mmCIF file of C-alpha atoms in Angstrom:
data_model
loop_
_atom_site.group_PDB
_atom_site.id
_atom_site.type_symbol
_atom_site.label_atom_id
_atom_site.label_comp_id
_atom_site.label_asym_id
_atom_site.label_seq_id
_atom_site.Cartn_x
_atom_site.Cartn_y
_atom_site.Cartn_z
ATOM 1 C CA UNK A 1 22.766 64.043 35.489
ATOM 2 C CA UNK A 2 22.397 67.133 32.941
ATOM 3 C CA UNK A 3 23.086 66.595 28.160
ATOM 4 C CA UNK A 4 26.872 67.038 28.713
ATOM 5 C CA UNK A 5 27.574 65.049 31.784
ATOM 6 C CA UNK A 6 25.894 61.981 30.501
ATOM 7 C CA UNK A 7 27.379 62.201 27.386
ATOM 8 C CA UNK A 8 30.864 63.030 29.036
ATOM 9 C CA UNK A 9 30.072 60.020 30.970
ATOM 10 C CA UNK A 10 29.796 57.931 27.812
ATOM 11 C CA UNK A 11 32.963 59.100 26.314
ATOM 12 C CA UNK A 12 34.848 57.906 29.714
ATOM 13 C CA UNK A 13 32.237 54.223 29.654
ATOM 14 C CA UNK A 14 33.517 54.017 25.479
ATOM 15 C CA UNK A 15 37.012 54.541 25.540
ATOM 16 C CA UNK A 16 37.123 52.438 28.089
ATOM 17 C CA UNK A 17 35.458 49.387 26.319
ATOM 18 C CA UNK A 18 38.429 50.786 23.945
ATOM 19 C CA UNK A 19 41.122 50.735 25.583
ATOM 20 C CA UNK A 20 40.275 46.618 26.831
ATOM 21 C CA UNK A 21 39.287 45.830 23.064
ATOM 22 C CA UNK A 22 42.380 47.129 21.802
ATOM 23 C CA UNK A 23 44.700 45.481 24.737
ATOM 24 C CA UNK A 24 43.762 41.497 23.683
ATOM 25 C CA UNK A 25 44.026 41.875 20.014
ATOM 26 C CA UNK A 26 47.416 43.443 20.719
ATOM 27 C CA UNK A 27 49.397 42.672 23.674
ATOM 28 C CA UNK A 28 51.893 40.191 21.795
ATOM 29 C CA UNK A 29 53.422 43.005 19.648
ATOM 30 C CA UNK A 30 53.342 44.312 22.913
ATOM 31 C CA UNK A 31 55.451 41.854 24.320
ATOM 32 C CA UNK A 32 57.545 41.603 21.422
ATOM 33 C CA UNK A 33 57.634 45.413 21.541
ATOM 34 C CA UNK A 34 59.465 46.129 25.381
ATOM 35 C CA UNK A 35 62.215 43.496 24.866
ATOM 36 C CA UNK A 36 63.047 44.527 21.252
ATOM 37 C CA UNK A 37 63.932 48.560 23.420
ATOM 38 C CA UNK A 38 65.516 46.389 26.417
ATOM 39 C CA UNK A 39 67.829 44.152 24.494
ATOM 40 C CA UNK A 40 71.754 44.630 24.241
ATOM 41 C CA UNK A 41 72.605 44.539 20.434
ATOM 42 C CA UNK A 42 71.470 43.767 17.589
ATOM 43 C CA UNK A 43 67.692 42.233 17.374
ATOM 44 C CA UNK A 44 66.554 39.320 15.205
ATOM 45 C CA UNK A 45 63.523 39.027 13.174
ATOM 46 C CA UNK A 46 60.446 39.372 14.447
ATOM 47 C CA UNK A 47 59.632 35.437 12.681
ATOM 48 C CA UNK A 48 62.792 34.481 15.277
ATOM 49 C CA UNK A 49 60.927 37.354 18.391
ATOM 50 C CA UNK A 50 58.117 35.236 18.053
ATOM 51 C CA UNK A 51 59.531 31.968 18.160
ATOM 52 C CA UNK A 52 61.857 32.381 20.927
ATOM 53 C CA UNK A 53 59.246 33.675 23.232
ATOM 54 C CA UNK A 54 56.655 30.987 21.783
ATOM 55 C CA UNK A 55 59.479 28.541 23.277
ATOM 56 C CA UNK A 56 60.320 30.653 26.319
ATOM 57 C CA UNK A 57 56.743 29.629 27.822
ATOM 58 C CA UNK A 58 53.968 28.778 24.458
ATOM 59 C CA UNK A 59 51.630 31.316 23.761
ATOM 60 C CA UNK A 60 50.417 32.583 27.443
ATOM 61 C CA UNK A 61 54.728 33.856 27.120
ATOM 62 C CA UNK A 62 53.324 36.891 25.067
ATOM 63 C CA UNK A 63 50.492 37.612 27.356
ATOM 64 C CA UNK A 64 52.197 37.942 30.437
ATOM 65 C CA UNK A 65 52.371 41.537 31.776
ATOM 66 C CA UNK A 66 48.936 41.807 30.049
ATOM 67 C CA UNK A 67 47.002 42.406 32.996
ATOM 68 C CA UNK A 68 48.554 45.244 34.272
ATOM 69 C CA UNK A 69 47.836 46.813 30.692
ATOM 70 C CA UNK A 70 44.791 45.362 30.412
ATOM 71 C CA UNK A 71 44.175 47.680 33.621
ATOM 72 C CA UNK A 72 45.485 51.092 32.521
ATOM 73 C CA UNK A 73 43.678 50.419 29.832
ATOM 74 C CA UNK A 74 40.553 51.076 31.533
ATOM 75 C CA UNK A 75 41.797 54.652 33.408
ATOM 76 C CA UNK A 76 44.016 55.039 31.423
ATOM 77 C CA UNK A 77 41.505 55.467 27.740
ATOM 78 C CA UNK A 78 38.575 57.072 29.881
ATOM 79 C CA UNK A 79 41.383 59.549 31.002
ATOM 80 C CA UNK A 80 42.047 59.701 27.742
ATOM 81 C CA UNK A 81 39.392 60.376 25.323
ATOM 82 C CA UNK A 82 37.688 62.165 27.741
ATOM 83 C CA UNK A 83 40.366 64.759 27.783
ATOM 84 C CA UNK A 84 40.283 65.332 24.639
ATOM 85 C CA UNK A 85 36.788 65.279 23.986
ATOM 86 C CA UNK A 86 36.248 67.810 27.296
ATOM 87 C CA UNK A 87 39.320 70.299 25.679
ATOM 88 C CA UNK A 88 37.156 69.752 22.129
ATOM 89 C CA UNK A 89 34.054 70.554 23.237
ATOM 90 C CA UNK A 90 35.920 73.576 24.867
ATOM 91 C CA UNK A 91 37.427 75.069 22.172
ATOM 92 C CA UNK A 92 35.546 74.495 19.061
ATOM 93 C CA UNK A 93 33.124 77.113 19.815
ATOM 94 C CA UNK A 94 35.936 79.472 20.426
ATOM 95 C CA UNK A 95 38.222 78.201 17.481
ATOM 96 C CA UNK A 96 36.489 75.825 15.193
ATOM 97 C CA UNK A 97 37.722 72.484 14.537
ATOM 98 C CA UNK A 98 41.169 71.685 12.860
ATOM 99 C CA UNK A 99 44.278 71.178 13.347
ATOM 100 C CA UNK A 100 45.040 73.246 16.742
ATOM 101 C CA UNK A 101 42.571 72.128 18.519
ATOM 102 C CA UNK A 102 42.971 68.234 17.695
ATOM 103 C CA UNK A 103 46.501 69.649 18.447
ATOM 104 C CA UNK A 104 45.711 71.601 21.639
ATOM 105 C CA UNK A 105 43.039 68.509 22.948
ATOM 106 C CA UNK A 106 45.508 65.497 22.342
ATOM 107 C CA UNK A 107 47.965 67.831 24.228
ATOM 108 C CA UNK A 108 45.619 68.155 27.406
ATOM 109 C CA UNK A 109 44.768 64.011 27.458
ATOM 110 C CA UNK A 110 48.674 63.291 27.827
ATOM 111 C CA UNK A 111 49.020 64.553 31.629
ATOM 112 C CA UNK A 112 45.800 62.803 32.920
ATOM 113 C CA UNK A 113 47.752 60.282 30.625
ATOM 114 C CA UNK A 114 50.781 59.641 32.298
ATOM 115 C CA UNK A 115 50.312 60.226 35.502
ATOM 116 C CA UNK A 116 47.342 56.860 35.656
ATOM 117 C CA UNK A 117 49.537 54.921 33.066
ATOM 118 C CA UNK A 118 53.061 55.162 34.620
ATOM 119 C CA UNK A 119 52.981 52.524 37.710
ATOM 120 C CA UNK A 120 50.936 49.835 35.349
ATOM 121 C CA UNK A 121 53.594 50.755 32.901
ATOM 122 C CA UNK A 122 56.540 50.019 35.887
ATOM 123 C CA UNK A 123 54.939 47.166 36.415
ATOM 124 C CA UNK A 124 54.413 45.404 33.009
ATOM 125 C CA UNK A 125 57.737 46.419 31.772
ATOM 126 C CA UNK A 126 59.428 44.205 35.088
ATOM 127 C CA UNK A 127 57.147 41.521 33.831
ATOM 128 C CA UNK A 128 58.273 41.069 30.210
ATOM 129 C CA UNK A 129 62.074 42.052 30.575
ATOM 130 C CA UNK A 130 63.795 38.945 30.186
ATOM 131 C CA UNK A 131 65.446 39.041 33.186
ATOM 132 C CA UNK A 132 62.741 39.056 35.405
ATOM 133 C CA UNK A 133 61.204 35.884 34.234
ATOM 134 C CA UNK A 134 62.132 33.817 37.595
ATOM 135 C CA UNK A 135 62.139 36.638 40.138
ATOM 136 C CA UNK A 136 57.936 38.026 39.376
ATOM 137 C CA UNK A 137 55.508 35.027 38.952
ATOM 138 C CA UNK A 138 52.553 37.227 37.979
ATOM 139 C CA UNK A 139 50.923 40.975 38.367
ATOM 140 C CA UNK A 140 49.707 40.654 41.633
ATOM 141 C CA UNK A 141 53.451 39.367 42.958
ATOM 142 C CA UNK A 142 55.543 42.230 41.446
ATOM 143 C CA UNK A 143 53.508 44.438 42.555
ATOM 144 C CA UNK A 144 53.578 43.206 46.314
ATOM 145 C CA UNK A 145 57.580 42.872 45.569
ATOM 146 C CA UNK A 146 57.905 46.601 44.058
ATOM 147 C CA UNK A 147 56.556 47.844 47.126
ATOM 148 C CA UNK A 148 57.784 45.461 49.241
ATOM 149 C CA UNK A 149 61.612 46.153 47.861
ATOM 150 C CA UNK A 150 61.377 49.783 46.582
ATOM 151 C CA UNK A 151 58.521 51.238 48.119
ATOM 152 C CA UNK A 152 55.624 53.775 47.303
ATOM 153 C CA UNK A 153 57.377 56.081 44.387
ATOM 154 C CA UNK A 154 59.334 53.392 42.342
ATOM 155 C CA UNK A 155 55.757 53.148 40.482
ATOM 156 C CA UNK A 156 56.032 56.578 38.948
ATOM 157 C CA UNK A 157 59.644 56.049 37.697
ATOM 158 C CA UNK A 158 59.797 57.172 34.887
ATOM 159 C CA UNK A 159 56.748 59.832 34.560
ATOM 160 C CA UNK A 160 58.682 62.501 33.031
ATOM 161 C CA UNK A 161 59.646 60.691 29.785
ATOM 162 C CA UNK A 162 56.059 58.261 29.880
ATOM 163 C CA UNK A 163 54.059 62.200 29.582
ATOM 164 C CA UNK A 164 56.895 62.947 26.935
ATOM 165 C CA UNK A 165 55.935 60.253 24.802
ATOM 166 C CA UNK A 166 52.095 60.461 25.266
ATOM 167 C CA UNK A 167 52.480 64.363 24.238
ATOM 168 C CA UNK A 168 54.529 63.119 21.184
ATOM 169 C CA UNK A 169 52.069 60.675 20.217
ATOM 170 C CA UNK A 170 49.181 61.992 21.199
ATOM 171 C CA UNK A 171 50.137 65.135 18.795
ATOM 172 C CA UNK A 172 51.001 63.500 15.883
ATOM 173 C CA UNK A 173 47.509 60.546 15.891
ATOM 174 C CA UNK A 174 45.154 62.479 16.889
ATOM 175 C CA UNK A 175 45.658 66.263 14.145
ATOM 176 C CA UNK A 176 46.982 62.325 11.926
ATOM 177 C CA UNK A 177 43.184 61.268 12.582
ATOM 178 C CA UNK A 178 41.441 64.753 11.864
ATOM 179 C CA UNK A 179 42.897 65.042 8.729
ATOM 180 C CA UNK A 180 42.634 61.486 6.991
ATOM 181 C CA UNK A 181 39.363 61.249 7.817
ATOM 182 C CA UNK A 182 38.988 64.917 6.778
ATOM 183 C CA UNK A 183 40.560 64.659 3.165
ATOM 184 C CA UNK A 184 41.959 61.749 2.436
ATOM 185 C CA UNK A 185 38.574 59.345 3.717
ATOM 186 C CA UNK A 186 35.507 59.272 1.960
ATOM 187 C CA UNK A 187 32.727 60.767 3.497
ATOM 188 C CA UNK A 188 30.097 58.695 6.120
ATOM 189 C CA UNK A 189 26.839 58.112 7.039
ATOM 190 C CA UNK A 190 27.454 57.471 11.406
ATOM 191 C CA UNK A 191 26.885 54.254 12.511
ATOM 192 C CA UNK A 192 26.909 52.335 9.399
ATOM 193 C CA UNK A 193 29.334 50.213 8.493
ATOM 194 C CA UNK A 194 31.548 51.842 5.956
ATOM 195 C CA UNK A 195 32.304 53.953 8.861
ATOM 196 C CA UNK A 196 33.583 51.510 11.025
ATOM 197 C CA UNK A 197 36.219 50.777 8.544
ATOM 198 C CA UNK A 198 36.784 54.739 7.494
ATOM 199 C CA UNK A 199 37.820 55.131 11.428
ATOM 200 C CA UNK A 200 40.338 51.923 11.484
ATOM 201 C CA UNK A 201 41.408 53.409 7.990
ATOM 202 C CA UNK A 202 42.264 56.373 10.170
ATOM 203 C CA UNK A 203 43.512 54.798 13.531
ATOM 204 C CA UNK A 204 46.113 53.219 11.683
ATOM 205 C CA UNK A 205 47.533 55.551 9.728
ATOM 206 C CA UNK A 206 47.398 58.021 12.500
ATOM 207 C CA UNK A 207 49.248 55.222 14.989
ATOM 208 C CA UNK A 208 51.708 54.215 12.731
ATOM 209 C CA UNK A 209 52.775 57.984 11.487
ATOM 210 C CA UNK A 210 52.852 58.643 15.860
ATOM 211 C CA UNK A 211 55.176 55.942 16.175
ATOM 212 C CA UNK A 212 57.917 57.319 13.753
ATOM 213 C CA UNK A 213 57.922 60.281 16.239
ATOM 214 C CA UNK A 214 57.244 58.963 19.280
ATOM 215 C CA UNK A 215 59.852 55.233 19.534
ATOM 216 C CA UNK A 216 62.969 56.597 20.006
ATOM 217 C CA UNK A 217 60.915 58.076 23.992
ATOM 218 C CA UNK A 218 59.091 54.694 24.555
ATOM 219 C CA UNK A 219 63.313 52.791 23.466
ATOM 220 C CA UNK A 220 64.111 55.452 26.822
ATOM 221 C CA UNK A 221 60.988 54.048 29.330
ATOM 222 C CA UNK A 222 61.872 51.352 28.208
ATOM 223 C CA UNK A 223 65.545 51.486 30.217
ATOM 224 C CA UNK A 224 64.739 53.785 32.543
ATOM 225 C CA UNK A 225 62.046 51.950 34.109
ATOM 226 C CA UNK A 226 63.525 48.211 34.163
ATOM 227 C CA UNK A 227 66.469 48.829 36.395
ATOM 228 C CA UNK A 228 65.729 48.029 39.877
ATOM 229 C CA UNK A 229 66.489 50.111 43.156
ATOM 230 C CA UNK A 230 69.558 49.774 44.561
ATOM 231 C CA UNK A 231 71.341 48.625 41.123
ATOM 232 C CA UNK A 232 73.757 51.717 39.011
ATOM 233 C CA UNK A 233 71.191 53.945 37.249
ATOM 234 C CA UNK A 234 72.674 53.550 33.735
ATOM 235 C CA UNK A 235 69.761 56.424 32.663
ATOM 236 C CA UNK A 236 68.351 58.560 34.892
ATOM 237 C CA UNK A 237 66.142 60.973 32.664
ATOM 238 C CA UNK A 238 64.835 61.121 29.266
ATOM 239 C CA UNK A 239 67.595 63.477 27.474
ATOM 240 C CA UNK A 240 70.412 61.925 28.654
ATOM 241 C CA UNK A 241 68.570 58.366 27.922
ATOM 242 C CA UNK A 242 68.343 59.515 24.518
ATOM 243 C CA UNK A 243 71.324 60.955 24.268
ATOM 244 C CA UNK A 244 73.427 58.335 26.173
ATOM 245 C CA UNK A 245 71.234 55.525 23.348
ATOM 246 C CA UNK A 246 72.407 57.017 20.705
ATOM 247 C CA UNK A 247 76.784 57.582 21.800
ATOM 248 C CA UNK A 248 76.709 53.820 23.212
ATOM 249 C CA UNK A 249 73.991 52.499 20.216
ATOM 250 C CA UNK A 250 74.037 54.566 17.285
ATOM 251 C CA UNK A 251 71.512 56.208 16.318
ATOM 252 C CA UNK A 252 68.745 53.568 14.957
ATOM 253 C CA UNK A 253 68.988 52.095 18.707
ATOM 254 C CA UNK A 254 66.399 53.934 19.325
ATOM 255 C CA UNK A 255 64.041 52.877 17.544
ATOM 256 C CA UNK A 256 64.174 49.017 18.502
ATOM 257 C CA UNK A 257 60.711 47.015 18.753
ATOM 258 C CA UNK A 258 59.436 49.545 15.837
ATOM 259 C CA UNK A 259 58.072 46.917 14.107
ATOM 260 C CA UNK A 260 56.319 45.554 16.713
ATOM 261 C CA UNK A 261 55.442 48.675 18.212
ATOM 262 C CA UNK A 262 54.066 50.080 15.061
ATOM 263 C CA UNK A 263 51.802 47.407 14.590
ATOM 264 C CA UNK A 264 50.540 47.300 18.363
ATOM 265 C CA UNK A 265 50.043 51.249 18.194
ATOM 266 C CA UNK A 266 48.871 50.868 13.973
ATOM 267 C CA UNK A 267 46.106 48.329 14.726
ATOM 268 C CA UNK A 268 46.146 49.548 18.161
ATOM 269 C CA UNK A 269 44.812 52.762 17.198
ATOM 270 C CA UNK A 270 42.320 51.809 14.987
ATOM 271 C CA UNK A 271 40.243 49.637 16.631
ATOM 272 C CA UNK A 272 40.306 52.184 19.604
ATOM 273 C CA UNK A 273 38.832 54.385 18.089
ATOM 274 C CA UNK A 274 36.877 52.261 15.853
ATOM 275 C CA UNK A 275 35.028 50.877 19.811
ATOM 276 C CA UNK A 276 35.873 54.011 21.180
ATOM 277 C CA UNK A 277 33.026 55.339 18.366
ATOM 278 C CA UNK A 278 30.463 52.687 18.495
ATOM 279 C CA UNK A 279 29.665 52.021 22.074
ATOM 280 C CA UNK A 280 29.443 56.122 21.987
ATOM 281 C CA UNK A 281 26.953 55.395 18.351
ATOM 282 C CA UNK A 282 25.005 52.320 20.601
ATOM 283 C CA UNK A 283 25.095 54.526 23.374
ATOM 284 C CA UNK A 284 23.680 57.956 21.967
ATOM 285 C CA UNK A 285 21.480 55.722 19.492
ATOM 286 C CA UNK A 286 20.058 53.487 24.001
ATOM 287 C CA UNK A 287 19.659 56.751 24.169
ATOM 288 C CA UNK A 288 17.472 58.067 22.257
ATOM 289 C CA UNK A 289 15.157 54.417 22.985
ATOM 290 C CA UNK A 290 14.714 54.963 26.360
ATOM 291 C CA UNK A 291 13.382 58.717 26.519
#
């Protein structure tokens, strides 16, 4: 395998490991985020929501929907980081490093990411929605029920809004990471503990800032994916969902779940990128020892 091919495999593997660790760390916030986004009317405080979900099913209720989320993390992060790095590898020799290359690489990663993650997201949202608790016993049962009763294409409900959600988030996250690391964080030696902390800090800043822009699309995605086929479709497209939510519930409803989502994406963005870089560094050192 050539040098570039070997590096590509390492980046895909590093992205997969980063995704699994991210999921384990932030899944409770993801549960809260989805519940908040699907709630009509006012949402409770984070403390009240944590208490309600705990009373509903104990600690494990926070991890309902983790299996499809974690299962998606491996191919999703591999595709996202792999496509992002591959595109940068193509563009930087021609355009140099900078925000433009970061944004184009992030945009290129959004399509493969959406294609991979949408079926997992449909299953996850159905499992986490309070109205479906009695309908699905677990991930395998939810997937089998959806396929049997609604068909394969149902797993791609919300593909368009998922793509736009990812495009906005990636388009803000990666350039912000680049700018924070270049102009705000101190220079560090690659592979050092300080470098890991810089990556964690930069990833948290990028993830938090990106959430400010893509939260409305994430609310629309949850609203589109939650209803069963055969039920009246209240939300039919990205734009229609955004406009209807604003009309019926106000602009603030587009930011339902913002607090848990900021924690989920900020912490997750930092953890995923830090683990990604640590794994890459580890595999690079191992390759040097072998050769």
